[in-house]
Amino acid sequence: MDLEDAGCRVHYLIRDRDGKFPALMDEILADAGIRTVLTGIRIPRDERDHGAVGAVVPP
């Protein structure tokens, strides 16, 4: 996509931290005046059932 024809300029590229994006890609974008912003680190959800601590079960 050529944004110059539309009269737009890219200032930021938001991307994830996947290893398929080499550091060279960030350098090339920086040379073009585009700042790369990385997304936050994703933390897996805890799927354990914590339940109530110290719960008493009636007899």
mmCIF file of N, CA, C and O in Angstrom:
data_model
loop_
_atom_site.group_PDB
_atom_site.id
_atom_site.type_symbol
_atom_site.label_atom_id
_atom_site.label_comp_id
_atom_site.label_asym_id
_atom_site.label_seq_id
_atom_site.Cartn_x
_atom_site.Cartn_y
_atom_site.Cartn_z
ATOM 1 N N MET A 1 0.848 -1.160 0.000
ATOM 2 C CA MET A 1 0.000 0.000 0.000
ATOM 3 C C MET A 1 0.903 1.234 0.000
ATOM 4 O O MET A 1 1.843 1.324 0.777
ATOM 5 N N ASP A 2 0.633 2.144 -0.866
ATOM 6 C CA ASP A 2 1.428 3.358 -0.973
ATOM 7 C C ASP A 2 0.644 4.511 -0.348
ATOM 8 O O ASP A 2 -0.311 5.023 -0.924
ATOM 9 N N LEU A 3 1.059 4.912 0.834
ATOM 10 C CA LEU A 3 0.341 5.970 1.547
ATOM 11 C C LEU A 3 0.677 7.358 1.024
ATOM 12 O O LEU A 3 -0.058 8.299 1.290
ATOM 13 N N GLU A 4 1.788 7.464 0.296
ATOM 14 C CA GLU A 4 2.149 8.775 -0.240
ATOM 15 C C GLU A 4 1.092 9.283 -1.216
ATOM 16 O O GLU A 4 0.820 10.474 -1.271
ATOM 17 N N ASP A 5 0.487 8.365 -1.972
ATOM 18 C CA ASP A 5 -0.567 8.759 -2.909
ATOM 19 C C ASP A 5 -1.802 9.281 -2.172
ATOM 20 O O ASP A 5 -2.540 10.103 -2.697
ATOM 21 N N ALA A 6 -2.020 8.787 -0.967
ATOM 22 C CA ALA A 6 -3.178 9.216 -0.186
ATOM 23 C C ALA A 6 -2.870 10.459 0.649
ATOM 24 O O ALA A 6 -3.749 10.995 1.313
ATOM 25 N N GLY A 7 -1.616 10.893 0.630
ATOM 26 C CA GLY A 7 -1.235 12.070 1.407
ATOM 27 C C GLY A 7 -1.071 11.783 2.887
ATOM 28 O O GLY A 7 -1.192 12.675 3.706
ATOM 29 N N CYS A 8 -0.817 10.518 3.241
ATOM 30 C CA CYS A 8 -0.650 10.117 4.640
ATOM 31 C C CYS A 8 0.801 9.729 4.900
ATOM 32 O O CYS A 8 1.521 9.337 3.997
ATOM 33 N N ARG A 9 1.194 9.794 6.158
ATOM 34 C CA ARG A 9 2.529 9.360 6.546
ATOM 35 C C ARG A 9 2.399 8.487 7.782
ATOM 36 O O ARG A 9 1.689 8.830 8.721
ATOM 37 N N VAL A 10 3.117 7.376 7.769
ATOM 38 C CA VAL A 10 3.099 6.460 8.906
ATOM 39 C C VAL A 10 4.106 6.943 9.935
ATOM 40 O O VAL A 10 5.253 7.245 9.595
ATOM 41 N N HIS A 11 3.675 7.012 11.198
ATOM 42 C CA HIS A 11 4.571 7.432 12.273
ATOM 43 C C HIS A 11 4.906 6.263 13.198
ATOM 44 O O HIS A 11 5.990 6.225 13.764
ATOM 45 N N TYR A 12 3.968 5.317 13.353
ATOM 46 C CA TYR A 12 4.147 4.201 14.277
ATOM 47 C C TYR A 12 3.696 2.904 13.616
ATOM 48 O O TYR A 12 2.750 2.892 12.831
ATOM 49 N N LEU A 13 4.370 1.812 13.984
ATOM 50 C CA LEU A 13 3.939 0.470 13.621
ATOM 51 C C LEU A 13 3.816 -0.305 14.919
ATOM 52 O O LEU A 13 4.784 -0.422 15.679
ATOM 53 N N ILE A 14 2.622 -0.780 15.209
ATOM 54 C CA ILE A 14 2.394 -1.565 16.425
ATOM 55 C C ILE A 14 2.452 -3.032 16.037
ATOM 56 O O ILE A 14 1.737 -3.472 15.135
ATOM 57 N N ARG A 15 3.332 -3.782 16.708
ATOM 58 C CA ARG A 15 3.474 -5.206 16.393
ATOM 59 C C ARG A 15 3.704 -5.995 17.665
ATOM 60 O O ARG A 15 4.045 -5.451 18.710
ATOM 61 N N ASP A 16 3.517 -7.320 17.536
ATOM 62 C CA ASP A 16 3.735 -8.176 18.700
ATOM 63 C C ASP A 16 5.215 -8.531 18.805
ATOM 64 O O ASP A 16 6.037 -8.104 18.012
ATOM 65 N N ARG A 17 5.544 -9.343 19.786
ATOM 66 C CA ARG A 17 6.934 -9.683 20.070
ATOM 67 C C ARG A 17 7.362 -11.004 19.434
ATOM 68 O O ARG A 17 8.307 -11.630 19.869
ATOM 69 N N ASP A 18 6.666 -11.426 18.403
ATOM 70 C CA ASP A 18 6.973 -12.684 17.736
ATOM 71 C C ASP A 18 8.386 -12.660 17.162
ATOM 72 O O ASP A 18 8.843 -11.646 16.640
ATOM 73 N N GLY A 19 9.074 -13.795 17.246
ATOM 74 C CA GLY A 19 10.439 -13.902 16.764
ATOM 75 C C GLY A 19 10.576 -13.843 15.257
ATOM 76 O O GLY A 19 11.690 -13.747 14.739
ATOM 77 N N LYS A 20 9.458 -13.894 14.526
ATOM 78 C CA LYS A 20 9.557 -13.847 13.067
ATOM 79 C C LYS A 20 9.841 -12.440 12.547
ATOM 80 O O LYS A 20 10.089 -12.256 11.373
ATOM 81 N N PHE A 21 9.819 -11.439 13.424
ATOM 82 C CA PHE A 21 10.163 -10.079 13.040
ATOM 83 C C PHE A 21 11.616 -9.830 13.436
ATOM 84 O O PHE A 21 11.909 -9.624 14.615
ATOM 85 N N PRO A 22 12.545 -9.831 12.497
ATOM 86 C CA PRO A 22 13.950 -9.633 12.859
ATOM 87 C C PRO A 22 14.228 -8.180 13.241
ATOM 88 O O PRO A 22 13.477 -7.266 12.888
ATOM 89 N N ALA A 23 15.323 -7.983 13.966
ATOM 90 C CA ALA A 23 15.712 -6.631 14.379
ATOM 91 C C ALA A 23 15.986 -5.750 13.164
ATOM 92 O O ALA A 23 15.794 -4.533 13.218
ATOM 93 N N LEU A 24 16.408 -6.367 12.066
ATOM 94 C CA LEU A 24 16.682 -5.607 10.849
ATOM 95 C C LEU A 24 15.428 -4.899 10.350
ATOM 96 O O LEU A 24 15.507 -3.779 9.832
ATOM 97 N N MET A 25 14.271 -5.517 10.539
ATOM 98 C CA MET A 25 13.019 -4.890 10.118
ATOM 99 C C MET A 25 12.792 -3.585 10.874
ATOM 100 O O MET A 25 12.404 -2.570 10.292
ATOM 101 N N ASP A 26 13.068 -3.589 12.181
ATOM 102 C CA ASP A 26 12.920 -2.368 12.983
ATOM 103 C C ASP A 26 13.902 -1.291 12.520
ATOM 104 O O ASP A 26 13.565 -0.112 12.501
ATOM 105 N N GLU A 27 15.119 -1.703 12.148
ATOM 106 C CA GLU A 27 16.116 -0.742 11.671
ATOM 107 C C GLU A 27 15.676 -0.108 10.354
ATOM 108 O O GLU A 27 15.824 1.106 10.161
ATOM 109 N N ILE A 28 15.136 -0.909 9.454
ATOM 110 C CA ILE A 28 14.670 -0.395 8.160
ATOM 111 C C ILE A 28 13.529 0.591 8.366
ATOM 112 O O ILE A 28 13.488 1.659 7.750
ATOM 113 N N LEU A 29 12.602 0.242 9.249
ATOM 114 C CA LEU A 29 11.487 1.143 9.533
ATOM 115 C C LEU A 29 11.969 2.429 10.179
ATOM 116 O O LEU A 29 11.476 3.513 9.871
ATOM 117 N N ALA A 30 12.950 2.320 11.079
ATOM 118 C CA ALA A 30 13.489 3.511 11.739
ATOM 119 C C ALA A 30 14.147 4.443 10.723
ATOM 120 O O ALA A 30 14.025 5.665 10.820
ATOM 121 N N ASP A 31 14.832 3.854 9.744
ATOM 122 C CA ASP A 31 15.447 4.679 8.689
ATOM 123 C C ASP A 31 14.391 5.425 7.877
ATOM 124 O O ASP A 31 14.652 6.496 7.340
ATOM 125 N N ALA A 32 13.195 4.838 7.784
ATOM 126 C CA ALA A 32 12.101 5.480 7.054
ATOM 127 C C ALA A 32 11.322 6.456 7.941
ATOM 128 O O ALA A 32 10.343 7.043 7.501
ATOM 129 N N GLY A 33 11.745 6.589 9.222
ATOM 130 C CA GLY A 33 11.078 7.518 10.134
ATOM 131 C C GLY A 33 9.872 6.919 10.827
ATOM 132 O O GLY A 33 9.031 7.645 11.360
ATOM 133 N N ILE A 34 9.786 5.592 10.843
ATOM 134 C CA ILE A 34 8.658 4.906 11.478
ATOM 135 C C ILE A 34 9.136 4.286 12.784
ATOM 136 O O ILE A 34 10.101 3.527 12.804
ATOM 137 N N ARG A 35 8.455 4.605 13.870
ATOM 138 C CA ARG A 35 8.812 4.064 15.187
ATOM 139 C C ARG A 35 8.033 2.776 15.429
ATOM 140 O O ARG A 35 6.808 2.748 15.278
ATOM 141 N N THR A 36 8.729 1.714 15.831
ATOM 142 C CA THR A 36 8.092 0.433 16.123
ATOM 143 C C THR A 36 7.722 0.390 17.603
ATOM 144 O O THR A 36 8.559 0.642 18.467
ATOM 145 N N VAL A 37 6.457 0.083 17.890
ATOM 146 C CA VAL A 37 5.967 -0.035 19.251
ATOM 147 C C VAL A 37 5.562 -1.483 19.464
ATOM 148 O O VAL A 37 4.760 -2.034 18.699
ATOM 149 N N LEU A 38 6.133 -2.119 20.490
ATOM 150 C CA LEU A 38 5.828 -3.519 20.772
ATOM 151 C C LEU A 38 4.628 -3.630 21.709
ATOM 152 O O LEU A 38 4.462 -2.819 22.624
ATOM 153 N N THR A 39 3.805 -4.642 21.475
ATOM 154 C CA THR A 39 2.670 -4.883 22.355
ATOM 155 C C THR A 39 3.170 -5.457 23.673
ATOM 156 O O THR A 39 4.311 -5.900 23.780
ATOM 157 N N GLY A 40 2.310 -5.455 24.670
ATOM 158 C CA GLY A 40 2.671 -5.990 25.975
ATOM 159 C C GLY A 40 2.887 -7.488 25.936
ATOM 160 O O GLY A 40 2.475 -8.180 25.002
ATOM 161 N N ILE A 41 3.548 -7.999 26.951
ATOM 162 C CA ILE A 41 3.795 -9.430 27.052
ATOM 163 C C ILE A 41 2.515 -10.097 27.519
ATOM 164 O O ILE A 41 1.912 -9.686 28.513
ATOM 165 N N ARG A 42 2.104 -11.137 26.798
ATOM 166 C CA ARG A 42 0.875 -11.835 27.165
ATOM 167 C C ARG A 42 1.181 -12.880 28.223
ATOM 168 O O ARG A 42 2.087 -13.694 28.073
ATOM 169 N N ILE A 43 0.394 -12.863 29.278
ATOM 170 C CA ILE A 43 0.555 -13.817 30.362
ATOM 171 C C ILE A 43 -0.626 -14.785 30.304
ATOM 172 O O ILE A 43 -1.782 -14.355 30.290
ATOM 173 N N PRO A 44 -0.340 -16.094 30.254
ATOM 174 C CA PRO A 44 -1.445 -17.062 30.195
ATOM 175 C C PRO A 44 -2.347 -16.967 31.422
ATOM 176 O O PRO A 44 -1.878 -16.690 32.526
ATOM 177 N N ARG A 45 -3.617 -17.192 31.207
ATOM 178 C CA ARG A 45 -4.566 -17.159 32.318
ATOM 179 C C ARG A 45 -4.368 -18.380 33.195
ATOM 180 O O ARG A 45 -4.050 -19.458 32.727
ATOM 181 N N ASP A 46 -4.591 -18.211 34.464
ATOM 182 C CA ASP A 46 -4.479 -19.310 35.410
ATOM 183 C C ASP A 46 -5.803 -20.067 35.388
ATOM 184 O O ASP A 46 -6.833 -19.536 35.795
ATOM 185 N N GLU A 47 -5.782 -21.294 34.915
ATOM 186 C CA GLU A 47 -7.010 -22.069 34.745
ATOM 187 C C GLU A 47 -7.362 -22.923 35.971
ATOM 188 O O GLU A 47 -8.338 -23.649 35.953
ATOM 189 N N ARG A 48 -6.557 -22.856 37.003
ATOM 190 C CA ARG A 48 -6.850 -23.667 38.188
ATOM 191 C C ARG A 48 -8.067 -23.127 38.934
ATOM 192 O O ARG A 48 -8.321 -21.933 38.943
ATOM 193 N N ASP A 49 -8.786 -24.027 39.593
ATOM 194 C CA ASP A 49 -9.920 -23.623 40.421
ATOM 195 C C ASP A 49 -9.393 -23.405 41.837
ATOM 196 O O ASP A 49 -9.024 -24.335 42.527
ATOM 197 N N HIS A 50 -9.320 -22.154 42.260
ATOM 198 C CA HIS A 50 -8.747 -21.852 43.557
ATOM 199 C C HIS A 50 -9.705 -22.172 44.700
ATOM 200 O O HIS A 50 -9.286 -22.565 45.772
ATOM 201 N N GLY A 51 -10.978 -22.025 44.470
ATOM 202 C CA GLY A 51 -11.949 -22.334 45.522
ATOM 203 C C GLY A 51 -11.724 -21.481 46.753
ATOM 204 O O GLY A 51 -10.945 -20.546 46.777
ATOM 205 N N ALA A 52 -12.450 -21.791 47.795
ATOM 206 C CA ALA A 52 -12.314 -21.054 49.048
ATOM 207 C C ALA A 52 -11.237 -21.696 49.903
ATOM 208 O O ALA A 52 -11.196 -22.906 50.087
ATOM 209 N N VAL A 53 -10.356 -20.903 50.432
ATOM 210 C CA VAL A 53 -9.283 -21.413 51.278
ATOM 211 C C VAL A 53 -9.838 -21.600 52.680
ATOM 212 O O VAL A 53 -10.449 -20.697 53.243
ATOM 213 N N GLY A 54 -9.645 -22.802 53.238
ATOM 214 C CA GLY A 54 -10.097 -23.077 54.600
ATOM 215 C C GLY A 54 -11.591 -23.262 54.715
ATOM 216 O O GLY A 54 -12.163 -23.062 55.780
ATOM 217 N N ALA A 55 -12.254 -23.628 53.632
ATOM 218 C CA ALA A 55 -13.708 -23.835 53.671
ATOM 219 C C ALA A 55 -14.041 -25.074 54.494
ATOM 220 O O ALA A 55 -13.323 -26.053 54.499
ATOM 221 N N VAL A 56 -15.157 -25.006 55.199
ATOM 222 C CA VAL A 56 -15.613 -26.138 56.002
ATOM 223 C C VAL A 56 -16.778 -26.783 55.286
ATOM 224 O O VAL A 56 -17.753 -26.116 54.907
ATOM 225 N N VAL A 57 -16.676 -28.103 55.082
ATOM 226 C CA VAL A 57 -17.761 -28.836 54.407
ATOM 227 C C VAL A 57 -18.656 -29.430 55.489
ATOM 228 O O VAL A 57 -18.180 -30.142 56.375
ATOM 229 N N PRO A 58 -19.959 -29.143 55.470
ATOM 230 C CA PRO A 58 -20.855 -29.689 56.497
ATOM 231 C C PRO A 58 -20.943 -31.223 56.387
ATOM 232 O O PRO A 58 -20.839 -31.763 55.319
ATOM 233 N N PRO A 59 -21.129 -31.894 57.544
ATOM 234 C CA PRO A 59 -21.200 -33.380 57.551
ATOM 235 C C PRO A 59 -22.445 -33.921 56.896
ATOM 236 O O PRO A 59 -23.409 -33.377 56.650
#
